[in-house]
Structure formats: C-alpha cells, structure tokens
Coordinates of N, CA and C in Angstrom, one line a residue:
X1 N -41.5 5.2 2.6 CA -41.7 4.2 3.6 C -40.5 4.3 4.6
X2 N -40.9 4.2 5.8 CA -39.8 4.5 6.6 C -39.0 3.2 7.0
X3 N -37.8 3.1 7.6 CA -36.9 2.2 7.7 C -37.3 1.3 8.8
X4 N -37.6 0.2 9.0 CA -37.4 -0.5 10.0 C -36.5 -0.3 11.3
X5 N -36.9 -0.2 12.6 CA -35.5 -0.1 13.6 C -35.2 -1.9 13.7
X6 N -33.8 -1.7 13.8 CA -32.9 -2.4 14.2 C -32.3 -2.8 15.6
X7 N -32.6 -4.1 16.1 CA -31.7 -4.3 17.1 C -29.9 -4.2 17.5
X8 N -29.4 -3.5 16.1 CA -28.2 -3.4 16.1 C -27.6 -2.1 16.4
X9 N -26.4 -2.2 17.5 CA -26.1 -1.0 18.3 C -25.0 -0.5 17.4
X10 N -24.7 0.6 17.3 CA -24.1 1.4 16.4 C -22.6 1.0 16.4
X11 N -21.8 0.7 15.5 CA -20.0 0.3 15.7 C -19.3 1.2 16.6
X12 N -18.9 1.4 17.4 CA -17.6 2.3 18.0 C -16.8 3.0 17.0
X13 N -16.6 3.6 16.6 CA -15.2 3.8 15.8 C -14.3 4.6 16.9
X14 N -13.2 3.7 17.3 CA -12.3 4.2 18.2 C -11.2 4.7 17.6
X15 N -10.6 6.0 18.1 CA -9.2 6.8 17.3 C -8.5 6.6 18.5
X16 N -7.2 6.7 18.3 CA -6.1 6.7 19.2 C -5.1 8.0 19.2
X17 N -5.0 8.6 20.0 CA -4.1 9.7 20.4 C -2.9 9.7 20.9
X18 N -1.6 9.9 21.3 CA -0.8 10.0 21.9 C 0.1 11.4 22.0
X19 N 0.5 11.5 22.8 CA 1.8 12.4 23.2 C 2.8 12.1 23.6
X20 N 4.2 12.4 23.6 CA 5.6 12.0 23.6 C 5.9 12.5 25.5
X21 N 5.7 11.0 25.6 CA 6.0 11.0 27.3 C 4.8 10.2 27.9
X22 N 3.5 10.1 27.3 CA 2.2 10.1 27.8 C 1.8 8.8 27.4
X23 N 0.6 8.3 27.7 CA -0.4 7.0 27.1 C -1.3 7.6 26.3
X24 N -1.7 6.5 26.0 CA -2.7 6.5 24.9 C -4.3 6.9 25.2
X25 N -5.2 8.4 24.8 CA -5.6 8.0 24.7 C -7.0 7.6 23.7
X26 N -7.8 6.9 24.1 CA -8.7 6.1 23.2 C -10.0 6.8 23.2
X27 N -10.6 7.1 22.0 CA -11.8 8.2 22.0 C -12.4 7.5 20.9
X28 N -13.7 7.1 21.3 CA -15.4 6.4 20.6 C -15.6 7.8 20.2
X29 N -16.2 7.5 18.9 CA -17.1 8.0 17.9 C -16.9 9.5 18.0
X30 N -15.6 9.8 18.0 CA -15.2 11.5 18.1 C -15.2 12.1 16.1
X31 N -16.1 13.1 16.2 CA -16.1 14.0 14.8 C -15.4 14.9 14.6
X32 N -14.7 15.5 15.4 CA -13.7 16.4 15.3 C -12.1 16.2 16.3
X33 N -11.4 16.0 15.3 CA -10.3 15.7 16.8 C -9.0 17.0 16.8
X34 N -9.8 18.4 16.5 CA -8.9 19.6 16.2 C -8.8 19.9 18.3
X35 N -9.3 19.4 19.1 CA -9.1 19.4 20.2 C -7.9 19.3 20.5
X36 N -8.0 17.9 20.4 CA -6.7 17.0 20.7 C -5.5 17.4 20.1
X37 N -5.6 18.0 18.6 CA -4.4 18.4 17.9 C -4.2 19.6 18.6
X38 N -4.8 20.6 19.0 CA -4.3 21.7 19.4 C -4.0 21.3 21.0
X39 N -4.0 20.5 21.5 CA -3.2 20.1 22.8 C -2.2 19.5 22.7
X40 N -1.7 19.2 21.4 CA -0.6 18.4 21.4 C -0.4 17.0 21.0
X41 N -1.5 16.5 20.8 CA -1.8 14.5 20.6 C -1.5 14.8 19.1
X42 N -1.2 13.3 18.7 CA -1.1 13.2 17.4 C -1.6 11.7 17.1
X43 N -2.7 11.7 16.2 CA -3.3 10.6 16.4 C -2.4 9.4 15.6
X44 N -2.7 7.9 16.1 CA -1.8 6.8 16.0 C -3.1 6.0 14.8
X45 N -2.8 5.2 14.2 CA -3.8 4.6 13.6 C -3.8 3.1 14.6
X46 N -4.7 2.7 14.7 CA -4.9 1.3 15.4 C -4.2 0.3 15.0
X47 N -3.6 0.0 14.3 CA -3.2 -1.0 14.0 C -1.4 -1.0 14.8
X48 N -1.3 0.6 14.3 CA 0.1 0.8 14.6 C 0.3 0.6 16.4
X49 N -0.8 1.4 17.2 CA -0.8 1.0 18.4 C -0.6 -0.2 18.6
X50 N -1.3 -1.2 18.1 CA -1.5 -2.2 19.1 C -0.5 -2.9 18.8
X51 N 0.1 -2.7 17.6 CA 1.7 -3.4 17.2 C 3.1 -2.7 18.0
X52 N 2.9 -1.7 18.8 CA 3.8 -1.3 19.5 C 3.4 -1.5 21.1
X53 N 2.3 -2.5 21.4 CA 2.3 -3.4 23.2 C 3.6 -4.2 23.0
X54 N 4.0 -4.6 24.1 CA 4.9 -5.3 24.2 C 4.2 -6.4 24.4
X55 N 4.8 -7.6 23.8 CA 4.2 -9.5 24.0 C 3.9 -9.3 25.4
X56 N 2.5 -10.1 25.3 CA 2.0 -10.2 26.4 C 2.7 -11.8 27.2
X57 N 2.8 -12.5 26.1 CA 3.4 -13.9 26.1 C 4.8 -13.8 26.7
X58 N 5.6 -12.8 26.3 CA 6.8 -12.6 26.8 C 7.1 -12.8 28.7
X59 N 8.2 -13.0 29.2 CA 8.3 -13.2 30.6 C 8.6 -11.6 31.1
X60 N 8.3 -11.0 32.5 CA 8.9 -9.7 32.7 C 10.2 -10.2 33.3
X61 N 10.5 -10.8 33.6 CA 11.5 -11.3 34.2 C 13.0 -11.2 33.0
X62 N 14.2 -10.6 33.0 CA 15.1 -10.6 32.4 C 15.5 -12.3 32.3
X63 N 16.3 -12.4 31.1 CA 16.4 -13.6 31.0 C 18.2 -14.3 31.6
X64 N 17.9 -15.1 32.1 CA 19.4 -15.6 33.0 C 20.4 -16.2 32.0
X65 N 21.4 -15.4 32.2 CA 22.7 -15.6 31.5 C 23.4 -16.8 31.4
X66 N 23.9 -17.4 30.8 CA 24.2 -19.0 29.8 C 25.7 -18.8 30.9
X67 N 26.0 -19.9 31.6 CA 27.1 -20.1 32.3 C 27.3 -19.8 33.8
X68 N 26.0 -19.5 34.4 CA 25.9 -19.1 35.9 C 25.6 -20.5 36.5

C-alpha cells in the first residue's frame, strides 16, 4: 500500500561553514560538504555559531566612564 502524501514540507537541515577572516556561510540540505572542505571552510555546529553573535540586547555604543 502506498503511503499517503502529506501536507508537510520537508525540515531544512542547515550546516554552518566558516573561514578565518570570513562570515558564515549557511547551506540547506547539503549531502556532501567535501566542497567546502577543500576550499578551506570548516564547518561550525549551530549551536556554537549562534553562541558566538554578539547580544543583540547589548548597546553599540561604548559605555561612559564613572567620573566625567
């Protein structure tokens, strides 16, 4: 019997790449990432990326010195 279709779209599975100097990039439902490795990227695990953004909540503004 064959399977019923489903209104459900397939998950993304996004990898993260980087290189030393460079940004991130972000690649959906890639099967082989011997590309990327032989250009140099080295992939990041997600979690680790997104724990090295800087606080969004944070001010860009330096913070003013106690006594001015």
């Amino acid at each position: 019997m064959a399977t019923p279709p489903t209104n459900e779209a397939p998950v993304p599975n996004p990898r993260y790449f980087t290189r030393e100097g460079e940004g991130v990039q972000v690649v959906y439902n890639l099967r082989d990432a011997s590309p990327y490795t032989e250009l140099g990227y080295e992939e990041v695990d997600e979690a680790a990326y997104l724990a090295s953004l800087p606080d969004p909540t944070a001010s860009p503004f330096p913070a003013v010195p106690d006594g001015d």
